[in-house]
Short mmCIF file of C-alpha atoms in Angstrom, two decimals:
data_model
loop_
_atom_site.label_atom_id
_atom_site.label_comp_id
_atom_site.label_asym_id
_atom_site.label_seq_id
_atom_site.Cartn_x
_atom_site.Cartn_y
_atom_site.Cartn_z
CA MET A 1 226.61 191.52 26.99
CA SER A 2 229.41 189.13 28.00
CA ASP A 3 232.28 188.27 25.67
CA PRO A 4 231.28 185.94 22.83
CA LEU A 5 232.75 182.46 23.16
CA LEU A 6 234.73 181.72 19.99
CA ASP A 7 234.67 178.21 18.54
CA GLU A 8 236.57 178.82 15.30
CA VAL A 9 238.84 181.34 13.60
CA ARG A 10 240.17 180.18 10.23
CA TRP A 11 241.15 181.33 6.76
CA ASP A 12 239.20 180.17 3.73
CA GLY A 13 241.30 181.53 0.89
CA ASP A 14 241.40 185.31 1.46
CA THR A 15 238.30 185.22 3.70
CA LEU A 16 238.54 185.01 7.49
CA ARG A 17 235.71 183.02 9.03
CA VAL A 18 234.77 183.33 12.71
CA ARG A 19 232.19 181.31 14.58
CA GLY A 20 231.12 181.12 18.20
CA MET A 21 228.42 181.27 20.85
CA LEU A 22 226.63 184.13 22.61
CA ARG A 23 226.68 182.98 26.21
CA ASP A 24 223.94 185.29 27.50
CA ALA A 25 221.76 185.52 24.37
CA PRO A 26 218.19 184.19 24.56
CA PRO A 27 217.28 181.45 22.06
CA GLY A 28 215.84 182.60 18.76
CA PRO A 29 216.93 184.84 15.87
CA ALA A 30 218.72 188.13 16.50
CA ALA A 31 218.13 190.65 13.75
CA ASP A 32 220.52 193.42 14.82
CA VAL A 33 223.96 191.79 14.90
CA GLY A 34 227.18 192.83 13.19
CA LEU A 35 230.93 192.29 13.18
CA VAL A 36 232.76 195.54 13.98
CA LEU A 37 236.35 196.24 12.86
CA ARG A 38 237.79 199.33 14.51
CA GLU A 39 241.17 200.84 13.58
CA ARG A 40 243.37 200.72 16.68
CA ASP A 41 245.40 203.86 15.94
CA GLY A 42 242.81 205.77 13.95
CA ASP A 43 239.14 206.65 13.53
CA ARG A 44 238.08 204.25 10.80
CA VAL A 45 235.33 201.70 11.56
CA HIS A 46 233.96 198.95 9.33
CA GLU A 47 230.84 196.96 10.17
CA LEU A 48 230.07 193.66 8.45
CA PRO A 49 226.99 191.45 8.68
CA ALA A 50 226.88 188.53 11.08
CA GLU A 51 224.45 185.63 11.24
CA VAL A 52 222.91 184.35 14.47
CA ARG A 53 221.01 181.10 14.90
CA ASP A 54 219.76 180.30 18.39
CA THR A 55 222.82 181.22 20.47
CA GLY A 56 225.45 180.70 17.77
CA PHE A 57 226.93 183.36 15.49
CA SER A 58 229.12 183.38 12.39
CA ALA A 59 230.68 186.06 10.21
CA THR A 60 233.20 186.45 7.40
CA VAL A 61 235.78 189.13 6.60
CA ALA A 62 237.09 189.61 3.05
CA ALA A 63 240.69 190.60 3.82
CA GLY A 64 241.26 192.14 0.39
CA ALA A 65 238.58 194.77 1.08
CA LEU A 66 240.27 196.08 4.23
CA PRO A 67 242.62 199.09 4.13
CA ARG A 68 246.09 198.67 5.58
CA GLY A 69 246.23 199.03 9.33
CA LEU A 70 245.58 197.19 12.59
CA TRP A 71 241.91 196.34 13.17
CA ASP A 72 240.36 195.16 16.46
CA VAL A 73 237.43 192.79 15.93
CA SER A 74 234.24 192.92 18.02
CA LEU A 75 230.71 191.59 17.82
CA ARG A 76 227.79 194.00 18.14
CA THR A 77 224.38 192.83 19.34
CA GLY A 78 221.92 195.68 19.39
CA SER A 79 223.63 198.59 21.13
CA ALA A 80 226.14 196.39 23.01
CA THR A 81 229.60 195.55 21.64
CA ALA A 82 232.02 192.94 22.99
CA PRO A 83 235.48 191.94 21.72
CA LEU A 84 236.12 188.56 20.18
CA THR A 85 238.62 187.21 22.69
CA TYR A 86 240.77 184.13 23.04
CA HIS A 87 239.34 181.30 25.12
CA PRO A 88 241.11 178.11 26.32
CA GLY A 89 240.80 175.31 23.82
CA LEU A 90 241.00 177.58 20.78
CA ASP A 91 244.28 177.56 18.86
CA SER A 92 245.93 180.93 19.56
CA VAL A 93 248.70 180.63 16.95
CA PRO A 94 248.69 183.67 14.59
CA ARG A 95 247.11 182.92 11.22
CA ARG A 96 248.72 184.54 8.18
CA ARG A 97 247.63 184.92 4.56
CA PHE A 98 249.15 186.73 1.56
CA LEU A 99 246.79 188.58 -0.75
CA PRO A 100 247.28 188.48 -4.54
CA ASP A 101 249.25 191.76 -4.35
CA SER A 102 251.58 190.13 -1.75
CA THR A 103 250.09 192.13 1.15
CA ALA A 104 250.41 190.11 4.37
CA VAL A 105 247.30 189.80 6.55
CA VAL A 106 247.62 188.24 10.00
CA ALA A 107 244.79 187.29 12.36
CA TYR A 108 246.06 187.02 15.93
CA PHE A 109 245.05 187.38 19.56
CA ALA A 110 246.64 190.10 21.67
CA LEU A 111 248.82 189.12 24.62
CA ARG A 112 247.21 188.10 27.91
CA GLY A 113 244.26 186.41 26.23
CA GLY A 114 243.21 189.61 24.51
CA GLY A 115 240.95 190.36 21.61
CA LEU A 116 241.12 189.19 18.01
CA ALA A 117 242.88 191.61 15.66
CA LEU A 118 243.62 191.76 11.93
CA ASP A 119 246.95 193.23 10.87
CA VAL A 120 246.82 194.26 7.21
CA GLY A 121 250.17 195.19 5.71
CA GLY A 122 252.46 194.27 8.60
CA ALA A 123 253.51 197.83 9.54
CA PRO A 124 255.03 198.19 13.04
CA HIS A 125 252.35 198.67 15.70
CA PRO A 126 252.71 199.20 19.44
CA ALA A 127 251.27 196.29 21.40
CA GLY A 128 251.22 197.66 24.93
CA SER A 129 253.82 197.79 27.66
CA THR A 130 255.58 195.76 30.32
CA THR A 131 257.31 196.80 33.55
CA ALA A 132 260.76 195.38 34.22
CA ASP A 133 260.99 193.46 37.49
CA ALA A 134 264.59 194.42 38.27
CA LEU A 135 267.85 195.85 36.98
CA ALA A 136 271.22 194.49 38.06
CA TRP A 137 274.91 195.10 37.36
CA ASN A 138 276.84 191.99 36.31
CA ALA A 139 280.38 192.95 37.30
CA ASP A 140 281.91 189.77 35.84
CA ASP A 141 280.77 190.54 32.28
CA GLU A 142 280.32 194.30 32.81
CA GLU A 143 276.70 194.22 31.66
CA LEU A 144 273.47 195.84 32.79
CA VAL A 145 270.92 193.03 33.20
CA VAL A 146 267.22 193.72 32.62
CA ARG A 147 264.76 191.13 34.00
CA GLY A 148 260.99 190.98 33.73
CA HIS A 149 258.01 188.82 32.96
CA LEU A 150 254.76 188.76 31.00
CA ALA A 151 251.62 187.07 32.28
CA VAL A 152 250.79 185.04 29.19
CA PRO A 153 249.54 181.45 28.81
CA ALA A 154 251.94 178.91 27.33
CA ALA A 155 249.90 178.78 24.10
CA GLU A 156 250.82 182.40 23.39
CA THR A 157 254.56 182.12 24.01
CA PRO A 158 256.60 184.01 21.38
CA VAL A 159 259.46 182.29 19.58
CA SER A 160 261.98 185.09 20.15
CA ALA A 161 262.54 188.32 22.05
CA THR A 162 264.89 191.27 21.58
CA LEU A 163 265.56 194.25 23.81
CA VAL A 164 265.70 197.19 21.41
CA LEU A 165 267.11 200.49 22.70
CA HIS A 166 266.20 203.69 20.85
CA GLU A 167 268.39 206.79 21.14
CA ARG A 168 266.82 210.23 20.85
CA GLY A 169 268.79 210.94 17.67
CA GLY A 170 267.29 207.90 15.92
CA ALA A 171 269.98 205.24 16.49
CA THR A 172 269.03 201.77 17.76
CA TYR A 173 270.93 199.13 19.73
CA GLU A 174 269.70 195.53 20.07
CA VAL A 175 270.47 192.61 22.37
CA ILE A 176 268.81 189.19 22.34
CA ALA A 177 266.61 188.50 25.36
CA ARG A 178 266.55 185.01 26.88
CA LEU A 179 263.05 183.56 27.38
CA GLU A 180 261.87 181.04 29.98
CA ALA A 181 258.25 179.94 29.64
CA GLY A 182 256.06 178.68 32.46
CA PRO A 183 252.41 177.56 32.42
CA ASP A 184 251.05 181.08 32.84
CA ARG A 185 254.00 183.47 32.53
CA LEU A 186 257.01 184.25 30.38
CA ASP A 187 260.27 185.44 31.98
CA TYR A 188 262.73 187.48 29.93
CA THR A 189 266.35 188.45 30.64
CA ALA A 190 268.50 190.78 28.53
CA ALA A 191 272.12 191.83 29.18
CA VAL A 192 273.33 195.19 27.82
CA PRO A 193 277.15 195.43 27.53
CA LEU A 194 278.56 198.72 28.80
CA THR A 195 282.32 198.33 28.30
CA ARG A 196 284.67 196.96 25.67
CA ALA A 197 285.95 194.19 27.92
CA PHE A 198 284.02 191.50 26.04
CA VAL A 199 282.47 193.21 22.99
CA ASP A 200 283.69 195.67 20.39
CA ASP A 201 280.58 197.84 20.44
CA PRO A 202 279.03 198.39 23.88
CA LEU A 203 276.02 200.67 24.32
CA PRO A 204 277.18 204.08 23.04
CA ARG A 205 276.85 207.35 24.89
CA GLY A 206 273.36 208.83 24.87
CA THR A 207 269.95 208.36 26.41
CA TRP A 208 268.25 205.16 25.29
CA SER A 209 264.60 204.12 25.72
CA ALA A 210 263.86 200.40 26.07
CA HIS A 211 261.40 198.29 24.06
CA LEU A 212 260.85 194.54 24.19
CA VAL A 213 260.17 193.16 20.70
CA LEU A 214 258.51 189.74 20.64
CA GLY A 215 258.53 187.49 17.60
CA PHE A 216 255.53 185.30 16.75
CA ALA A 217 255.91 183.08 13.68
CA GLY A 218 257.16 185.85 11.41
CA MET A 219 255.33 188.71 13.18
CA HIS A 220 256.74 191.13 15.71
CA ARG A 221 255.06 192.98 18.57
CA ASP A 222 256.71 195.95 20.28
CA LEU A 223 256.19 196.51 24.04
CA LEU A 224 257.35 199.70 25.75
CA VAL A 225 259.36 198.76 28.88
CA PHE A 226 258.70 200.71 32.07
CA ALA A 227 261.34 201.13 34.78
CA PRO A 228 261.31 199.04 37.98
CA ALA A 229 261.18 200.58 41.45
CA ASP A 230 264.95 200.52 42.00
CA PRO A 231 267.10 202.38 39.42
CA VAL A 232 270.79 201.80 38.73
CA GLU A 233 273.56 204.36 39.01
CA LEU A 234 277.18 203.34 38.45
CA HIS A 235 280.46 204.24 36.76
CA VAL A 236 282.16 202.04 34.19
CA ARG A 237 285.55 202.48 32.55
CA ARG A 238 286.09 202.84 28.83
CA ARG A 239 289.72 203.14 27.82
CA LEU A 240 290.47 203.95 31.48
CA VAL A 241 288.00 206.84 31.44
CA PRO A 242 285.09 206.62 33.96
CA VAL A 243 281.67 206.88 32.33
CA ARG A 244 278.49 207.43 34.34
CA VAL A 245 275.49 205.16 33.68
CA THR A 246 272.02 205.84 35.14
CA THR A 247 268.52 204.50 34.58
CA ALA A 248 265.04 205.94 35.04
CA ARG A 249 262.93 205.25 38.11
CA ALA A 250 259.36 203.87 38.24
CA PRO A 251 256.79 204.83 37.11
CA GLU A 252 258.69 206.33 34.16
CA PRO A 253 259.50 204.40 30.96
CA LEU A 254 262.85 202.67 31.26
CA THR A 255 265.73 204.72 29.86
CA ILE A 256 269.46 204.06 30.10
CA SER A 257 271.72 207.11 30.06
CA VAL A 258 275.40 206.59 29.25
CA GLY A 259 277.82 209.45 29.87
CA ARG A 260 275.08 211.92 30.80
#
């Protein structure tokens, strides 16, 4: 079974309606068809009825009946299941609704033209990973520069990006990442200050893991950043005291160690 070709994804009040075509289905009715919602980080599965006429299908999801969580949406025909994925020509902008109890429900497509998902409740969810292209030391501003890219179509470009560094003790440190969008990729650049030459609070001592947080119309998606092939090792001065800075090497997740 090939991926269903979606024609429509829209909210009708608190009900999400999906409609599309089965590209390899023979003409005629299909009795054994269902919409499958599978919890991404758990074991729960919900199956809902779907209607098929000739090669077209349609289904509805009552958002208020779904438990909180992140649900991947697929279409089952017989014993075969295929994700409902983004196709060119379909609006890929996330679609948000608020239930009567103020719970936010967002229907969106994963990065890189991925499958349709329903986020009920808006809790933080990991959305995959990205590998940094390069690290560089900017001696003029005394910053560690992180550069990378995501292979995403222009229709899925986020509105903001932040490099969030997590220390093992629970602290976080954030810097805004600059975005440059092309027709089929998104370049990001983030500069992490390491001395007090230009800022009052450079990255503190510790070992920090890197995440790229993308903002989409009020939603956020967290990508774990993996290290590039060439690490950085240098010494910076803080109050005239040399401090060692090192980074992890591919294929490990990107970490920045200050004073270790």
